[in-house]
Short mmCIF file of C-alpha atoms and ligand atoms in Angstrom, two decimals:
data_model
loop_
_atom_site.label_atom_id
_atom_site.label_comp_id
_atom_site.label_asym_id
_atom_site.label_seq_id
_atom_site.Cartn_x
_atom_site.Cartn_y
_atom_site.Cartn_z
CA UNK A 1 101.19 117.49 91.33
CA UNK A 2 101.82 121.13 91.29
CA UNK A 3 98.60 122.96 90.09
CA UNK A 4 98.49 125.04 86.95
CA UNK A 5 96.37 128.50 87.05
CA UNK A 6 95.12 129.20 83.61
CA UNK A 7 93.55 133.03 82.82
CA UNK A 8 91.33 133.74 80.02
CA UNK A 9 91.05 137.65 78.70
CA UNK A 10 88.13 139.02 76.73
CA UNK A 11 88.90 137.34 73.00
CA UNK A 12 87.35 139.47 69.37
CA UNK A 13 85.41 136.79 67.23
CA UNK A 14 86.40 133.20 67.35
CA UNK A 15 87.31 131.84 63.50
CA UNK A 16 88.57 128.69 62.12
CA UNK A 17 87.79 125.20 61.88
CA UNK A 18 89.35 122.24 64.02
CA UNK A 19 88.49 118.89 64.77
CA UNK A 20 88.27 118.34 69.31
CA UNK A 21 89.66 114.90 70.37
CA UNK A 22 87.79 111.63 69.82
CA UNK A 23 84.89 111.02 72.14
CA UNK A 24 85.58 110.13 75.62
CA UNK A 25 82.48 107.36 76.48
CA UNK A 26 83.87 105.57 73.26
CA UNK A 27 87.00 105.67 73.52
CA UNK A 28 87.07 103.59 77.06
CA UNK A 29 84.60 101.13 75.31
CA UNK A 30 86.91 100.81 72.18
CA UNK A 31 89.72 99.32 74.28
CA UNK A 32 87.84 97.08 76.94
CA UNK A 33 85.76 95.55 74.17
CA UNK A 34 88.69 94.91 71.61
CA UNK A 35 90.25 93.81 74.72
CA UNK A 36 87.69 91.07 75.14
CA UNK A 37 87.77 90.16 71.18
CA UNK A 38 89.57 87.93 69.39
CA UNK A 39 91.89 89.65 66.90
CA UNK A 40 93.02 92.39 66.19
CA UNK A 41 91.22 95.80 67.00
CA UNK A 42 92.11 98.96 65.08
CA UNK A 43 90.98 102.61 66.56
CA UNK A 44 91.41 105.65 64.99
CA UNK A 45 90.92 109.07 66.56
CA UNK A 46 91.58 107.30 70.19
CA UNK A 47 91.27 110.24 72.71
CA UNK A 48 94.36 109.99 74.23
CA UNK A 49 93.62 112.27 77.58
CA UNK A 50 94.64 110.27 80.68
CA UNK A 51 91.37 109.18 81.63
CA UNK A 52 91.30 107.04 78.39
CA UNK A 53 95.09 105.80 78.95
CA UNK A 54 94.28 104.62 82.69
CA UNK A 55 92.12 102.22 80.82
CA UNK A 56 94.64 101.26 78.31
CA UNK A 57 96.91 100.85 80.95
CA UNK A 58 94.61 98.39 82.67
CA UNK A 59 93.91 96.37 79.98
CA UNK A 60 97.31 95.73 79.56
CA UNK A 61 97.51 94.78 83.14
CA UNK A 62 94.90 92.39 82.68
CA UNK A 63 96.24 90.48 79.91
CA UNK A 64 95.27 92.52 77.04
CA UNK A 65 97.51 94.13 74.70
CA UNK A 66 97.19 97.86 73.07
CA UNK A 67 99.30 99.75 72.12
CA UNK A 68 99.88 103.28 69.71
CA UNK A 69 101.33 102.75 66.57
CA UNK A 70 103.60 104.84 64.81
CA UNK A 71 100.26 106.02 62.50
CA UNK A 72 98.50 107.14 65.65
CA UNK A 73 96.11 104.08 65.22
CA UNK A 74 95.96 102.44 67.89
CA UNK A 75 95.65 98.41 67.78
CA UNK A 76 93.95 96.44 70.24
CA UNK A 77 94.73 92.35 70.89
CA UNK A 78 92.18 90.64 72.84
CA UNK A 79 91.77 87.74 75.01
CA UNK A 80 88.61 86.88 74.34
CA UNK A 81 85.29 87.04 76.59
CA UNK A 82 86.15 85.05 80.10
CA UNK A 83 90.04 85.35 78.87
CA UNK A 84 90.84 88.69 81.46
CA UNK A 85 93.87 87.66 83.64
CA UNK A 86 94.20 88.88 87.43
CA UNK A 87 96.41 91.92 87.39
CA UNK A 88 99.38 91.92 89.33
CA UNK A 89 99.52 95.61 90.53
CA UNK A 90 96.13 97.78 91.70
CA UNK A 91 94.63 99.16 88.91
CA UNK A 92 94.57 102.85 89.35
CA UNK A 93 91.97 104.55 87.39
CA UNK A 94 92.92 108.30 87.96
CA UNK A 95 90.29 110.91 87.92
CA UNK A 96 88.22 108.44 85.46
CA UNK A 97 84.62 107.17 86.71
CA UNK A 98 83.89 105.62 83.50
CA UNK A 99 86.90 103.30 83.81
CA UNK A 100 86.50 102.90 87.31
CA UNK A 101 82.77 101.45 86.93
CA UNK A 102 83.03 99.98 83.50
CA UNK A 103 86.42 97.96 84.69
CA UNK A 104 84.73 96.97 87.93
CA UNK A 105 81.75 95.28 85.86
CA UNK A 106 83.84 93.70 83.48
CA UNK A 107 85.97 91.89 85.89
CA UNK A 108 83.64 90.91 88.05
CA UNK A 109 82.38 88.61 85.64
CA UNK A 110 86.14 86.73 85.54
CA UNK A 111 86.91 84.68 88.40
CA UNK A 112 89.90 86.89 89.22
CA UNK A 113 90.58 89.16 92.11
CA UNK A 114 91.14 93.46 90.93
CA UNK A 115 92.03 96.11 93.32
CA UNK A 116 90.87 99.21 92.31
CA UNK A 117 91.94 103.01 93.43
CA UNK A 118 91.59 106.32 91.76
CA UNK A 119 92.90 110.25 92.56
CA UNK A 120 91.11 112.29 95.68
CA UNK A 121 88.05 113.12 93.37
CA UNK A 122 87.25 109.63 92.23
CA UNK A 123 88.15 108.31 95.50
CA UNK A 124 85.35 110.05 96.95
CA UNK A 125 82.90 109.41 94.20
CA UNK A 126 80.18 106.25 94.64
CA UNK A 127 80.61 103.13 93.77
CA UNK A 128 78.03 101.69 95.40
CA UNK A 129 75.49 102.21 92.65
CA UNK A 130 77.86 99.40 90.89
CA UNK A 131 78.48 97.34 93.54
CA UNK A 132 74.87 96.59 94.13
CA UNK A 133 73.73 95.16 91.08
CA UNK A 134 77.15 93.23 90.86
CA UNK A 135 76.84 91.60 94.42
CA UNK A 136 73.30 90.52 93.11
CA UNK A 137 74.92 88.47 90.50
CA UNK A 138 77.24 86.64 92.86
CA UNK A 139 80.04 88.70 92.63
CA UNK A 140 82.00 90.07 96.23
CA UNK A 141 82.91 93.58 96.94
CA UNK A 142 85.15 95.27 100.01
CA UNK A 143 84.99 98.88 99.99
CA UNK A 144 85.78 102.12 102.03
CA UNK A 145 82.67 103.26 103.69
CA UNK A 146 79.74 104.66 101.62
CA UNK A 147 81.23 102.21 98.90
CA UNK A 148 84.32 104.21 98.07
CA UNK A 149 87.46 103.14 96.46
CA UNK A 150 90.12 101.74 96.64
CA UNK A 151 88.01 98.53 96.92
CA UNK A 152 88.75 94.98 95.64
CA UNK A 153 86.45 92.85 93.67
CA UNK A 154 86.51 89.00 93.44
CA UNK A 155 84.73 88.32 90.56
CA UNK A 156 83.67 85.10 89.24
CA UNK A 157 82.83 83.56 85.87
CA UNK A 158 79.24 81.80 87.19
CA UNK A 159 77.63 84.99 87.91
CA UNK A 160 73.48 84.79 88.32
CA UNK A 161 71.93 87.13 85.00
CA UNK A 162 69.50 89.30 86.88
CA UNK A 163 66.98 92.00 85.76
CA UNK A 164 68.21 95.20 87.16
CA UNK A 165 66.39 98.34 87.33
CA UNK A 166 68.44 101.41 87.57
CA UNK A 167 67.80 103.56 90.57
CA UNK A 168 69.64 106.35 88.84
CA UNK A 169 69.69 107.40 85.02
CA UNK A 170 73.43 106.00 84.35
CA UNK A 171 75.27 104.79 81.46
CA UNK A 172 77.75 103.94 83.83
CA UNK A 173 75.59 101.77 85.96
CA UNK A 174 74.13 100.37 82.75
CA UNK A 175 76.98 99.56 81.31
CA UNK A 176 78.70 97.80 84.35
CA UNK A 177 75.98 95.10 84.41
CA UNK A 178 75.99 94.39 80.77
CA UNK A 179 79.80 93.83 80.76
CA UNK A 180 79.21 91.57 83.99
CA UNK A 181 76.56 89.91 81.81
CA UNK A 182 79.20 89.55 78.81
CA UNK A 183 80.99 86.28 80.67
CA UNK A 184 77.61 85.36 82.65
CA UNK A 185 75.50 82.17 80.94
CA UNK A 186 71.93 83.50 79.96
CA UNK A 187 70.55 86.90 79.55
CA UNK A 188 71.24 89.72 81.71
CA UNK A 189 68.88 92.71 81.43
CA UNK A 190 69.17 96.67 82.83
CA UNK A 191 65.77 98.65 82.76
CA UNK A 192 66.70 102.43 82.54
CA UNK A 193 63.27 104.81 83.03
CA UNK A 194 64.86 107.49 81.15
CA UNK A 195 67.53 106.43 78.20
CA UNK A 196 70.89 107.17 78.82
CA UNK A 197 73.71 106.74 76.44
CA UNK A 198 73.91 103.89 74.82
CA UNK A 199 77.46 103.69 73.01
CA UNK A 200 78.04 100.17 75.17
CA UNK A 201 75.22 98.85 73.38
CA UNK A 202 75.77 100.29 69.87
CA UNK A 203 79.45 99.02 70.14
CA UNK A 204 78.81 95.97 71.91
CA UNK A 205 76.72 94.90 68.37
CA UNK A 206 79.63 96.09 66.52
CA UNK A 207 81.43 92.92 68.02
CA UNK A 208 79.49 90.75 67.27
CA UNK A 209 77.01 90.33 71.09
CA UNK A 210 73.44 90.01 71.15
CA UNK A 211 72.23 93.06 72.73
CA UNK A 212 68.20 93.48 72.07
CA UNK A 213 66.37 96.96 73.41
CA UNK A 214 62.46 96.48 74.16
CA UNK A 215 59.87 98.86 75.99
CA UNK A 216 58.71 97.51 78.81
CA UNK A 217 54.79 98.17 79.96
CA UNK A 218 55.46 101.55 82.21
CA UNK A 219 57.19 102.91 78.62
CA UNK A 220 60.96 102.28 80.37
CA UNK A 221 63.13 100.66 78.15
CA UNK A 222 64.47 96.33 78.80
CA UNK A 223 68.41 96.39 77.46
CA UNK A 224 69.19 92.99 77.53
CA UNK A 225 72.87 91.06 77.25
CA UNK A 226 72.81 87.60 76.13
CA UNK A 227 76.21 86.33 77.88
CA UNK A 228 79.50 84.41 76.46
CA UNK A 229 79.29 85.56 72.86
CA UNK A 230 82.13 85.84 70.50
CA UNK A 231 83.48 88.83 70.65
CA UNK A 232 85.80 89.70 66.96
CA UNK A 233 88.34 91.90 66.80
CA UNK A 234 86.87 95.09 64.71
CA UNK A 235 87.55 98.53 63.13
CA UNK A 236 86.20 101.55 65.02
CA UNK A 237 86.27 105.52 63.79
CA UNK A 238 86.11 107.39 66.90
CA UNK A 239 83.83 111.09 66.26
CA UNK A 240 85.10 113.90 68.47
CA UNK A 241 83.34 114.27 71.36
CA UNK A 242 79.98 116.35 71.26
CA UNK A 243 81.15 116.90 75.04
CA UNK A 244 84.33 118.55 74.33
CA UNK A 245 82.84 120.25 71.60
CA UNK A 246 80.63 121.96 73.67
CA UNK A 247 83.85 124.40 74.45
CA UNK A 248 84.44 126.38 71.33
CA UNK A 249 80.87 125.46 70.49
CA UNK A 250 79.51 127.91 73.64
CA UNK A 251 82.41 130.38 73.23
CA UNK A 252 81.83 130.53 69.23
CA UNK A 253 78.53 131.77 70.30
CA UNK A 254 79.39 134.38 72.90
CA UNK A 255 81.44 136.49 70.27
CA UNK A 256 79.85 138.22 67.95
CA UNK A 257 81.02 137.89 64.40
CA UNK A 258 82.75 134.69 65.62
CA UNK A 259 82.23 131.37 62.76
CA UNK A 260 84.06 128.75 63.39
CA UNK A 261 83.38 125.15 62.09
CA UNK A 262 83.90 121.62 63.90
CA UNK A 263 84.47 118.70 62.09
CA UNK A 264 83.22 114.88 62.46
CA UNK A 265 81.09 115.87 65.95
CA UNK A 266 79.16 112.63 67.46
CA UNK A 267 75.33 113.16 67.26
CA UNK A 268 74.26 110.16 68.93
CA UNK A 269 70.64 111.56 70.19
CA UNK A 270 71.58 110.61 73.44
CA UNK A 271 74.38 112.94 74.11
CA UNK A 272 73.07 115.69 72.26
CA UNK A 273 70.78 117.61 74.60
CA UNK A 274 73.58 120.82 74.71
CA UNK A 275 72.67 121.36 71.07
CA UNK A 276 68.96 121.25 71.41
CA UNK A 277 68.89 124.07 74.05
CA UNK A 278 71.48 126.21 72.59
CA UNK A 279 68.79 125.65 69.42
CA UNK A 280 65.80 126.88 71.51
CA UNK A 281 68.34 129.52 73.23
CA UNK A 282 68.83 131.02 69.54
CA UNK A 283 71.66 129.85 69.09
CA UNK A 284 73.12 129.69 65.22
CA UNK A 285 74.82 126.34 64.42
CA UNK A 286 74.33 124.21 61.29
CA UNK A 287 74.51 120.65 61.65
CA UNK A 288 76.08 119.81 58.27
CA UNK A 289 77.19 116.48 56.27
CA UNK A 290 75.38 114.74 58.61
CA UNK A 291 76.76 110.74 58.14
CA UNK A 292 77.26 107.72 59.87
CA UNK A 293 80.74 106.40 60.82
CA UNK A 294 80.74 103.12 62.23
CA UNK A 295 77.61 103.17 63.82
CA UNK A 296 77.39 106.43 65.23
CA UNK A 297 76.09 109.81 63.56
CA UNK A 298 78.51 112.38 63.14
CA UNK A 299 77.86 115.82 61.21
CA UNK A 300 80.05 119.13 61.23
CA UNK A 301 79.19 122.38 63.19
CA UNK A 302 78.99 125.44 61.69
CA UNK A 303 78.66 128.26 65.01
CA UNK A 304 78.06 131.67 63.98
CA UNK A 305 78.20 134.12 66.98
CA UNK A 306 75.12 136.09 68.36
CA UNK A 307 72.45 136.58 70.54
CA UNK A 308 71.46 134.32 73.15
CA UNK A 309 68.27 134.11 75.34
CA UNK A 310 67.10 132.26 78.71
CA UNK A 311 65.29 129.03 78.48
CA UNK A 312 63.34 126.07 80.71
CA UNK A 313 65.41 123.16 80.81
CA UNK A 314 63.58 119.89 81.60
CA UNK A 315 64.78 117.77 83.74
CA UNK A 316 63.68 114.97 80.90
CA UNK A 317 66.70 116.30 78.99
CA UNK A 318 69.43 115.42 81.55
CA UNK A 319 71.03 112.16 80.89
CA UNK A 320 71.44 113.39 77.40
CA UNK A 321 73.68 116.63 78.32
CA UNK A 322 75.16 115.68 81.90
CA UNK A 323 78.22 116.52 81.04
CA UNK A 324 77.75 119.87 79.68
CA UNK A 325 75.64 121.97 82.32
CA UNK A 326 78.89 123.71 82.88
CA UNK A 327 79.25 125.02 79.64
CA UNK A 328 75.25 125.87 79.31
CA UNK A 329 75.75 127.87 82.43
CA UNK A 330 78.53 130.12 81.34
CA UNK A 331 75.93 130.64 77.91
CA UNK A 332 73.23 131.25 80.38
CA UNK A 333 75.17 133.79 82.33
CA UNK A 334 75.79 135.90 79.07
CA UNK A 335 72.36 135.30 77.57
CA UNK A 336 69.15 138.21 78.02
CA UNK A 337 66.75 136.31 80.69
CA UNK A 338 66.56 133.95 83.02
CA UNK A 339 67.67 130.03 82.44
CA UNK A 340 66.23 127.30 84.54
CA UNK A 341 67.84 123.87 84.66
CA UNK A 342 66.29 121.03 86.78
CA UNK A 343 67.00 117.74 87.46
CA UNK A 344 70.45 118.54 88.53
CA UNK A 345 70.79 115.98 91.41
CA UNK A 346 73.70 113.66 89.53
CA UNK A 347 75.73 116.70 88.81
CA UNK A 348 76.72 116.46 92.51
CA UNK A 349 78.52 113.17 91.98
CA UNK A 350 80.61 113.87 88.84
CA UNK A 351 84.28 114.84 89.41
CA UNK A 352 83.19 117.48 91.51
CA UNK A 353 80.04 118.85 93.11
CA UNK A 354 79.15 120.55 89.99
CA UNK A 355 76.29 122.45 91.09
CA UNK A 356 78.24 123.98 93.95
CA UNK A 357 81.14 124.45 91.76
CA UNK A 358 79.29 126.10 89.33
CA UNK A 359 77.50 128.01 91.51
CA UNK A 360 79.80 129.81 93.30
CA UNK A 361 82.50 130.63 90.42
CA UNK A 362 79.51 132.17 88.58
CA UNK A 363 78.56 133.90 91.88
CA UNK A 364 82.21 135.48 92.17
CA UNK A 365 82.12 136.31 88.64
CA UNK A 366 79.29 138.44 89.04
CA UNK A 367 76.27 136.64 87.90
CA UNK A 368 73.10 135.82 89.94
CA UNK A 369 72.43 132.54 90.76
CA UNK A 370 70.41 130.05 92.65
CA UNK A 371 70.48 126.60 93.80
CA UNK A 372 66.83 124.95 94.54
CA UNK A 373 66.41 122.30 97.03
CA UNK A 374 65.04 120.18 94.08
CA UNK A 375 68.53 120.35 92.53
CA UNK A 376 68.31 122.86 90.15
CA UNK A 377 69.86 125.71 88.84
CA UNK A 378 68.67 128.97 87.94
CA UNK A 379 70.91 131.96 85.99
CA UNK A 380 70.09 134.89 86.10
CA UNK A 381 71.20 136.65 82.24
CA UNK A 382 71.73 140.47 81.71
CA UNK A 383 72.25 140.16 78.03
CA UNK A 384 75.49 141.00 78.39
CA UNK A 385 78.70 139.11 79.90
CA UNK A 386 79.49 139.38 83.17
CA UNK A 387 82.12 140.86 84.92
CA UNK A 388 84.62 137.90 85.44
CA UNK A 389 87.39 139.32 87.66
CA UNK A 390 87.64 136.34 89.83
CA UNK A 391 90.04 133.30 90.20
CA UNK A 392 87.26 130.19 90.61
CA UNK A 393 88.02 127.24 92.07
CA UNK A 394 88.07 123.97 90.16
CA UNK A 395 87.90 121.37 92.97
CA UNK A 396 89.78 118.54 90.05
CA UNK A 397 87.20 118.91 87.69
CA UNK A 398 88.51 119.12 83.62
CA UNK A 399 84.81 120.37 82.98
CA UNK A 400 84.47 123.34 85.42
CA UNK A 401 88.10 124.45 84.13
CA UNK A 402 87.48 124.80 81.12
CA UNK A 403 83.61 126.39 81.26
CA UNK A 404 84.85 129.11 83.25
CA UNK A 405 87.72 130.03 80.63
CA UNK A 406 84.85 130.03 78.02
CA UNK A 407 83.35 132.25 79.98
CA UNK A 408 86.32 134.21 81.12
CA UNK A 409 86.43 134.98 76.87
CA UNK A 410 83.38 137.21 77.21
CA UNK A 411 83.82 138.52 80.31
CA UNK A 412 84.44 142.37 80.84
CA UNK A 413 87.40 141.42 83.26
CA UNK A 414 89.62 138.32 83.01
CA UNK A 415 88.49 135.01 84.67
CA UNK A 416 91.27 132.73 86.26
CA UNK A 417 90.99 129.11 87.66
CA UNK A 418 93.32 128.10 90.31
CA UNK A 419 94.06 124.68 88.21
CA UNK A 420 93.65 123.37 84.12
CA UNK A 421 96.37 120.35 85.52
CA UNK A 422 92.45 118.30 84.88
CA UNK A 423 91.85 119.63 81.61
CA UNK A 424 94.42 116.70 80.11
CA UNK A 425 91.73 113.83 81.58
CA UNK A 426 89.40 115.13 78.64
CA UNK A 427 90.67 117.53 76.44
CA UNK A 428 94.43 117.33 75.65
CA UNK A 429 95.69 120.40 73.53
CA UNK A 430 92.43 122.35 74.48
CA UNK A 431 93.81 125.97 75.33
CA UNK A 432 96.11 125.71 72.31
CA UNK A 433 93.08 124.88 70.07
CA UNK A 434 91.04 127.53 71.84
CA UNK A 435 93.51 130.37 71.16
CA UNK A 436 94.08 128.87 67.08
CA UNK A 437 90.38 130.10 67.38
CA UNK A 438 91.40 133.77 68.75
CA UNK A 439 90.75 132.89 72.65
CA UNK A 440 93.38 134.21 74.63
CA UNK A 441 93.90 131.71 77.72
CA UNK A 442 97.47 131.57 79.29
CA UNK A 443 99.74 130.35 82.28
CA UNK A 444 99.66 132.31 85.22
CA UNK A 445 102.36 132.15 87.93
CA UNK A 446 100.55 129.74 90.81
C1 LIG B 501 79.62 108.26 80.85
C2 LIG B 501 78.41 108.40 81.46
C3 LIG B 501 78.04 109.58 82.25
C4 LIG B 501 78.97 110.78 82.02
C5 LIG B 501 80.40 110.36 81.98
C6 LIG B 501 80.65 109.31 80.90
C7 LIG B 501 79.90 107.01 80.09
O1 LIG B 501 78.07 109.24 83.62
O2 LIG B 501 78.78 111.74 83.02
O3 LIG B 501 81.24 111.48 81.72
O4 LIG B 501 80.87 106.97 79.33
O5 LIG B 501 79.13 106.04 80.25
P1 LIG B 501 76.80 108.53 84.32
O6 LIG B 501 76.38 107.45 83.44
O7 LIG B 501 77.29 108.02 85.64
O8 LIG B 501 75.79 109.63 84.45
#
């Protein structure tokens, strides 16, 4: 695929109100649950970025049917919980580690055979933090070294329910043992030391499964599966994502005089550790009509530009903002002061190393910045933007694309990234919804 430059040039305030594309983590889960259901499932607000159609397209390859309608609903018919048939072709899960791990989990726990592959980034990503737990419960695994895909999986429907503690802080991980533990007699249990997001659980309920959260004596938390429920097709309402909102969110705030309002943004506690530093940072946003739609909070955003200044941030607060260091650096590089983020290790195994990516394009932008050997990150602010002038390299990743065109809105001097081809795994219609705000991003001759 040919890549696709995009620049972004110094924008006045940002203005307006839009609604960002349904959440990501919940939009996977929507279609491999309804897939397991009986009945019909109806979604509305599906993100439809390619990440989230390599899982559609899977389902459907494993017996499942879902489909678009003419509405933009999408409708979901299941096989029900055991029902998965072995797909003919590999399944080829793109740049998408969600779908990758989630899928793996969930067929392992049918006694069918899945081949699995992905694009250069996930390719390289590991798997092994799946594989583990799933060979545990009985299931078989060949990999590329270091647990890499393409691998196969022969899954089987008498899998062992184990108690699995997580060695990393991953929804993920979590996730891919629960839906093992969907077709698996008994109860299968994940401990997680630090709570990660927990939309497989809070949708898994929705269904109709027995999932049951207890703390256990060292104050982790016990999320526990019990297997071979019924699974009913449901309705789901699909917030936009608090990830991708994190875009005009963090250039909203760079520009003074800038307002701009986002509509029906998930505020699941777990994914909303962005909004609680921006909040210590000084950052205006109002958190209005807060609600719940279908068992998740949603409010709208109300971002007023301004001031920003450097903050501490815990390494505690990590599983619940992952996603969005990215963004937070590009506000840290324009803030007054100094931000620290620790606890960084995971954002070396996302689609990219992020804290090398983000590193360096900051570094050629102008802005100081260090790595520590415990995996942190430290930015040093001015006050005012940096100078931008630099084309930063993206390395496949939708998230470093599109923080650095944020940034490259406050910058003195343009900032260009040598590809936005990722932007469409996450974000579909992002730079035209940025410039309906008054960003000006464009195409630039490769
Ligand atoms: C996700 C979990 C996170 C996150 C990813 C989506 C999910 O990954 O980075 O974008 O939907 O469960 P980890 O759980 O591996 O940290």
């Amino acid at each position: 695929m040919q890549a696709k430059p995009l620049r972004s040039s110094s924008a006045g305030a940002l203005t307006g109100t839009v609604r960002v594309p349904g959440d990501k983590s919940i939009s996977h889960r929507a279609l491999m649950f309804g897939a397991l259901a009986i009945g019909e499932t109806v979604v509305h607000g599906l993100l439809e970025g390619e990440d989230v159609l390599h899982t559609a397209a899977a389902m459907r390859a494993l017996g499942a049917s879902a489909e678009r309608g003419a509405d933009n609903v999408w409708r979901v018919r299941g096989v029900g919980v055991g029902g998965l048939k072995e797909a003919a072709q590999v399944l080829d899960m793109g740049n998408s580690g969600t779908a990758a791990r989630l899928l793996v989990g969930l067929v392992a726990g049918h006694p069918i055979t899945s081949f699995f592959t992905g694009d250069a980034s996930l390719n390289k990503r590991p798997m092994a933090r799946v594989i583990t737990p799933l060979e545990q419960m009985g299931a078989s695994f060949v990999s590329r070294a270091g647990g890499r895909l393409p691998l196969a999986v022969i899954g089987r429907d008498d899998l062992v329910p184990v108690t699995y503690r997580l060695p990393v802080p991953s929804a993920q991980v979590k996730s891919a043992v629960l839906l093992a533990g969907l077709n698996t007699a008994g109860v299968t249990t994940v401990i997680e030391a630090e709570p990660t997001r927990d939309h497989s659980e809070l949708m898994l309920r929705h269904f109709g499964a027995t999932v049951t959260t207890k703390e256990t004596e060292d104050g982790a938390l016990a999320v526990s599966i019990t297997g071979q429920p019924e699974l009913t097709g449901r309705e789901i309402f699909v917030p936009a994502d608090p990830s991708s909102a994190a875009f005009p969110v963090v250039a909203a705030l760079l520009r003074p005089g800038s307002e701009v309002l986002l509509r029906d943004v998930g505020m699941n506690p777990r994914r909303t550790g962005l909004y609680d530093t921006l909040l210590e940072m000084g950052a205006d946003i109002g958190f209005e009509n807060r609600r719940d739609q279908a068992g998740e909070p949603v409010a709208d955003l109300r971002v007023k530009g301004g001031t920003l200044k450097g903050v501490v941030v815990p390494a505690e607060r990590a599983p619940s903002m992952i996603d969005e260091y990215p963004v937070l650096a590009a506000a840290a590089a324009c803030a007054q002061g100094t931000t620290v983020m620790l606890g960084l290790k995971e954002l070396r195994v996302k689609e990219s190393d992020r804290l090398a990516m983000v590193a360096e394009g900051l570094t050629k932008c102008g802005v100081k910045v260090e790595v520590g050997a415990d995996d942190s990150l430290t930015v040093h602010g001015t006050g005012a933007p940096p100078q931008g002038g630099a084309t930063v390299a993206t390395a496949m990743d939708h998230r470093i694309a599109m923080s650095f065109l944020v940034l490259g809105t406050a910058t003195a001097e343009p900032v260009q990234v040598d590809d936005g081809t990722f932007i469409e795994t996450s974000f579909p219609g992002f730079v035209d919804l940025m410039n309906g705000l008054g960003a000006k991003i464009g195409t630039v001759a490769p």
